[in-house]
XYZ file of C-alpha atoms in Angstrom:
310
model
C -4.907 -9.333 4.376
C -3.971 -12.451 2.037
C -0.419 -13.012 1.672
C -0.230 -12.358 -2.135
C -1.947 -8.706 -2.548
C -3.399 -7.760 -5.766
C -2.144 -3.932 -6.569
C -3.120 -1.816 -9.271
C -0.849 1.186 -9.480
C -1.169 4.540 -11.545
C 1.958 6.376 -13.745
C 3.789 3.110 -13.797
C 5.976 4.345 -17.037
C 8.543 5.980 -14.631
C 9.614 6.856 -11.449
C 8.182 6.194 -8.401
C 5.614 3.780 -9.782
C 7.689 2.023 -11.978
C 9.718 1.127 -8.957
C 6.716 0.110 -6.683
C 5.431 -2.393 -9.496
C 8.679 -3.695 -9.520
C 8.794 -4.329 -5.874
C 5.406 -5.283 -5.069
C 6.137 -8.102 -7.969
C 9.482 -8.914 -5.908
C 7.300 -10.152 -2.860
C 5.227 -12.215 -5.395
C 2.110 -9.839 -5.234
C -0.008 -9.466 -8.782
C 0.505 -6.118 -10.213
C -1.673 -4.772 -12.512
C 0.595 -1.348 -14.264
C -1.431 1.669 -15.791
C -0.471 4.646 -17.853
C -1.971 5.910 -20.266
C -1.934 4.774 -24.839
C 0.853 7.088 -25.514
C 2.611 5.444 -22.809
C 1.995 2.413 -22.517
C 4.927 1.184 -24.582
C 7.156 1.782 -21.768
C 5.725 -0.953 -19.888
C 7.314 -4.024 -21.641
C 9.999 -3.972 -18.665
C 6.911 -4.773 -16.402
C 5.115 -6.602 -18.195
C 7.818 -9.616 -18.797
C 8.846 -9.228 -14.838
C 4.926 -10.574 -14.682
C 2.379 -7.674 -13.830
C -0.260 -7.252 -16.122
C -1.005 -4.015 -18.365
C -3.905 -2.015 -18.331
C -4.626 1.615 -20.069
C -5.830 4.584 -17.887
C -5.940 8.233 -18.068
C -7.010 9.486 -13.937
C -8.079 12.501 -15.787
C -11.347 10.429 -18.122
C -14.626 10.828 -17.176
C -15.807 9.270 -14.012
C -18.356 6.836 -16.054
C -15.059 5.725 -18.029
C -13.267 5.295 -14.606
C -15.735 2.899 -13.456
C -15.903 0.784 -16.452
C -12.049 0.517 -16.545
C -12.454 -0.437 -12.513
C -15.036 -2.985 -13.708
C -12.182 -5.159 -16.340
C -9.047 -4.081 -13.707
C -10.874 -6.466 -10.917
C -11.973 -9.115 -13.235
C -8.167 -10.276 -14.442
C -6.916 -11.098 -10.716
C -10.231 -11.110 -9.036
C -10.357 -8.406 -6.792
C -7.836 -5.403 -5.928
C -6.004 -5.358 -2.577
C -4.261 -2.053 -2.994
C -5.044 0.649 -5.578
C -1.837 3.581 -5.826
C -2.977 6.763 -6.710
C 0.942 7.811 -7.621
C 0.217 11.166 -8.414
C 2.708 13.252 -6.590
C 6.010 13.405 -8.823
C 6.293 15.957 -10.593
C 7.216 19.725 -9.403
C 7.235 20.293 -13.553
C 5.979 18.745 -16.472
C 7.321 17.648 -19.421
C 6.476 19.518 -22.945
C 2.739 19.663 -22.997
C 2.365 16.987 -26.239
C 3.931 14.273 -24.113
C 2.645 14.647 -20.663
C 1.076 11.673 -19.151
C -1.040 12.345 -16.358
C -0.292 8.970 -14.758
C 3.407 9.070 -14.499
C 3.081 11.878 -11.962
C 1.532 14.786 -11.230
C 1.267 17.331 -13.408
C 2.633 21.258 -12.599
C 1.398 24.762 -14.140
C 4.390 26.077 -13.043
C 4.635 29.768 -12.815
C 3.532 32.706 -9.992
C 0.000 31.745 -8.418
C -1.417 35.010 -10.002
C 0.475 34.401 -13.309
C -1.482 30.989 -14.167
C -4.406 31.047 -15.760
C -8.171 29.605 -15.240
C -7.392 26.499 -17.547
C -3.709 25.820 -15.582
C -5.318 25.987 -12.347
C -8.210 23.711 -13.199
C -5.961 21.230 -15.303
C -2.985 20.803 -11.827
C -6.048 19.869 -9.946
C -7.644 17.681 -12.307
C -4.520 15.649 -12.798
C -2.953 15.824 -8.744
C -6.385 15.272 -7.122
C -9.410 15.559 -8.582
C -8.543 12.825 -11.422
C -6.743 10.448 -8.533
C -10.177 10.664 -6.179
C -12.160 9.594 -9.166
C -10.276 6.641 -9.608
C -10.550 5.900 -6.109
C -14.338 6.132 -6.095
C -14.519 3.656 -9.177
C -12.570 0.889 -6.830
C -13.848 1.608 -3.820
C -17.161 -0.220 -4.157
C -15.209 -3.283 -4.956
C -13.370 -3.200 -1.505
C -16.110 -2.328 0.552
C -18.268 -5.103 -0.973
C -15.085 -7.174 0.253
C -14.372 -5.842 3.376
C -11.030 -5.401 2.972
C -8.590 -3.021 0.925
C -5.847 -0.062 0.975
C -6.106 2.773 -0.928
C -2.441 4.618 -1.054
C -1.608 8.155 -1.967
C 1.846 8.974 -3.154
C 2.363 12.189 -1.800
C 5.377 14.977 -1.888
C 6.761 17.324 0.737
C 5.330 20.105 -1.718
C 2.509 19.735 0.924
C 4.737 21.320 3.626
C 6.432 23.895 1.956
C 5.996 27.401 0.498
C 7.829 27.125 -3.081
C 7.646 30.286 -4.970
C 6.524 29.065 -8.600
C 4.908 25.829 -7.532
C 1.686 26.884 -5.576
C -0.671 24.996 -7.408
C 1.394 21.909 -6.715
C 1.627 22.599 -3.249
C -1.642 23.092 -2.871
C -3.233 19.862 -4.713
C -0.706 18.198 -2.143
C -1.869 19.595 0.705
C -5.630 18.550 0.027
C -4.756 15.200 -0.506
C -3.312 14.506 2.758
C -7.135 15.651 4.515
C -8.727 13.972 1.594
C -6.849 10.821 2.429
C -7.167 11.031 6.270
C -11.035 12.258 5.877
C -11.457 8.804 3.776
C -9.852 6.980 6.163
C -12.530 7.659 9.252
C -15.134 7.035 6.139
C -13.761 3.294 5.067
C -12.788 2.047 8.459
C -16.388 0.471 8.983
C -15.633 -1.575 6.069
C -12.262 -2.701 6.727
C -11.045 -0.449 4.162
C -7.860 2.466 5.040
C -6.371 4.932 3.357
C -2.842 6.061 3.478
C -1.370 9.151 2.378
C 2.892 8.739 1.953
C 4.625 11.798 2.273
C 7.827 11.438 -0.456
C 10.894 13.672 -0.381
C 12.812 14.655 -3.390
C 13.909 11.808 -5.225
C 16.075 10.564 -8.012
C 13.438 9.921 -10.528
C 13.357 11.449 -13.581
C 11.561 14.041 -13.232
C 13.224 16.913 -13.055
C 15.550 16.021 -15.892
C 16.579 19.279 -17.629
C 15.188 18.332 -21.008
C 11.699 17.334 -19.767
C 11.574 21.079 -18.248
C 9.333 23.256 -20.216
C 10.195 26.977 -20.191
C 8.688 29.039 -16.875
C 5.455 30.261 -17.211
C 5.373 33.857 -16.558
C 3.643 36.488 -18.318
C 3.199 39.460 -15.471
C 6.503 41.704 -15.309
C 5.961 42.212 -11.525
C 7.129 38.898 -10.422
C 10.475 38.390 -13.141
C 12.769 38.207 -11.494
C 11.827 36.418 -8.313
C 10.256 33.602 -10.831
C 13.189 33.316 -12.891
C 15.355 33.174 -9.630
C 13.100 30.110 -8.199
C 13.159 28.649 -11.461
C 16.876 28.427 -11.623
C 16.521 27.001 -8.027
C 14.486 24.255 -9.095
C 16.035 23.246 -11.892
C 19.262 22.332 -10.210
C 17.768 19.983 -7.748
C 18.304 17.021 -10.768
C 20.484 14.451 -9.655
C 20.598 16.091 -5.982
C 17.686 14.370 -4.321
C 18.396 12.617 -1.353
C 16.333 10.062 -1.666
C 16.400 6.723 -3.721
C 13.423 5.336 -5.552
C 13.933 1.957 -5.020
C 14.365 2.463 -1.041
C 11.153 4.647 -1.285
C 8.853 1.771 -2.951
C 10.090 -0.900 -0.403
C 9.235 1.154 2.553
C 5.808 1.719 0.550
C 5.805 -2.060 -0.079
C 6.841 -3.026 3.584
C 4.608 -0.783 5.110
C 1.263 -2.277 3.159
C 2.338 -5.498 3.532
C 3.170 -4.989 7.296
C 6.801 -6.680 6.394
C 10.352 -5.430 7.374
C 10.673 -2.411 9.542
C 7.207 -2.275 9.499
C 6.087 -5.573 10.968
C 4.125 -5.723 14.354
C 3.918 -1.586 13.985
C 0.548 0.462 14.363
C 0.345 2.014 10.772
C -0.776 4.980 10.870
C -2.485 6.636 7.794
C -0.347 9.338 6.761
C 3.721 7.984 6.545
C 6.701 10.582 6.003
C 9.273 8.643 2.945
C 12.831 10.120 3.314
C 15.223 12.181 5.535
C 14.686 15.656 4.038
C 10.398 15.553 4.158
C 11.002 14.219 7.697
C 13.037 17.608 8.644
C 10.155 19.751 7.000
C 7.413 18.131 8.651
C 9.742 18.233 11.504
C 10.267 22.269 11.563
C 6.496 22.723 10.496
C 5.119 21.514 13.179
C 7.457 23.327 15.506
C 6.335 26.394 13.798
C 2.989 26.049 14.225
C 2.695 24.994 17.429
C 5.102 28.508 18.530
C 2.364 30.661 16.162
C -0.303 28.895 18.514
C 1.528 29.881 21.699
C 2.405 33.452 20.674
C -1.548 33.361 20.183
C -3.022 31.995 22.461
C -4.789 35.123 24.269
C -6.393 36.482 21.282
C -7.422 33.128 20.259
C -8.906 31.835 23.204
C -10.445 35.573 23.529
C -13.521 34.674 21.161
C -15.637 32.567 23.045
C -19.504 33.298 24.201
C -19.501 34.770 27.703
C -22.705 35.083 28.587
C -26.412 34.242 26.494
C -26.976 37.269 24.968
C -23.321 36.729 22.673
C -23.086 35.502 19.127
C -26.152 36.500 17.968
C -25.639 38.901 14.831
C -28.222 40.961 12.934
């Protein structure tokens, strides 16, 4: 890996990415910051720290993707790490503002209670927009032998929270989409690594970005609105601080800091409360396993004339 890496990061306006532009450009990398037109005036701040601006909606067309891929790699050359930093938001803010690249985007309401067009939409944005991208670099860094493609992921993954489903879910895919891409690129020198982020003081959750819950069936009122209330009092609660969270992200591509002379593995856990859910999940699942086990390892063939159905 060269010593000064080339990144191109998504949903650099705020949060998360704002703060790993700013730190990748602190170790003298070449950052090239996306968001999308409506946006892209908040990028002056990282533009005269020295990265270089580029327009990009994860959500266009893949054709679109690819020609966008095409100009990203011709201003530095190449690109050594592409951020899909889609994994912010647990709600959006009101619908005419929303940029899909500052964070993922949240129908937030009862799983039943959302609609075709919200469930299709919180996909589009948190995964299926963030693999296209990835498939529009990806030829340039197998063609180079060398690359990282990074997921900025959320604890939403590991958890079961009523009026966020949708989130949870697109979470949860990513993390087998980016190990399952992983196996694919290693005979090209390529990796992919998924980062697991905890709440964090972004500003995300700010009261006045919060649209109003989405809930339409009378059945589920009052646990929604109780979840809701939840929710919105985790502003200015998180744990976790964004600028600690992009220089472990930093550290851990660059193979600097705590992370030097360490096997990286391709999924990484980013603060201390996603490290006690992954923690108690896996404790849980390995006790459902053992309180199992009979009647699981009761289905196997016994002798050749099993498993053959009509």
């Amino acid at each position: 890996m060269p010593e000064r890496l080339v990144w191109l990061i998504t949903g650099t306006s705020s949060g998360i990415g704002r703060e790993l532009a700013i730190a990748a450009l602190a170790r003298g990398d070449q950052v090239i910051a996306t968001a999308r037109a409506r946006s892209m005036g908040a990028l002056t701040h990282l533009k005269e720290k020295g990265a270089a601006l580029l327009e990009l909606d994860v959500t266009g067309p893949l054709d679109l993707l690819e020609r966008i891929a095409a100009a990203a790699v011709k201003i530095y050359g190449r690109i050594d790490v592409l951020v899909n930093n889609a994994g912010e938001k647990f709600h959006p803010p009101p619908v005419d503002t929303i940029d899909s690249t500052a964070g993922a985007v949240t129908a937030f309401g009862v799983i039943e209670d959302q609609t075709p067009e919200d469930t299709i939409g919180q996909f589009n944005t948190n995964l299926l927009g963030p693999l296209n991208v990835t498939r529009a670099f990806l030829p340039y860094m197998r063609e180079r032998k060398s690359g990282t493609v990074v997921w900025i992921g959320s604890v939403g993954a590991y958890t079961r929270i009523i009026n966020c489903g949708l989130y949870c879910a697109t979470k949860a895919a990513m993390i087998r989409l980016s190990e399952v891409l992983n196996a694919e690129l290693q005979p090209f020198g390529v990796r992919s690594i998924y980062f697991e982020f905890g709440y964090f003081r972004t500003e995300m959750t700010q009261p006045e970005r919060q649209p109003p819950l989405n809930q339409r069936i009378p059945a589920y009122k009052e646990i929604a609105e109780k979840w809701d209330a939840e929710i919105r009092a985790v502003h200015g609660k998180q744990p976790g601080c964004p600028k600690k969270g992009a220089q472990v992200v930093v550290d851990v591509i660059r193979g600097e800091g705590p992370a030097a002379g360490r096997d990286i593995h391709n999924t990484m856990a980013v603060g201390s409360d996603v490290y006690g859910v992954i923690e108690e999940e896996c404790v849980a699942t390995l006790k459902r396993l053992q309180d199992w086990k009979e009647v699981t390892q009761s289905t196997d063939v016994e002798d050749a004339g099993e498993g053959l159905s009509a």
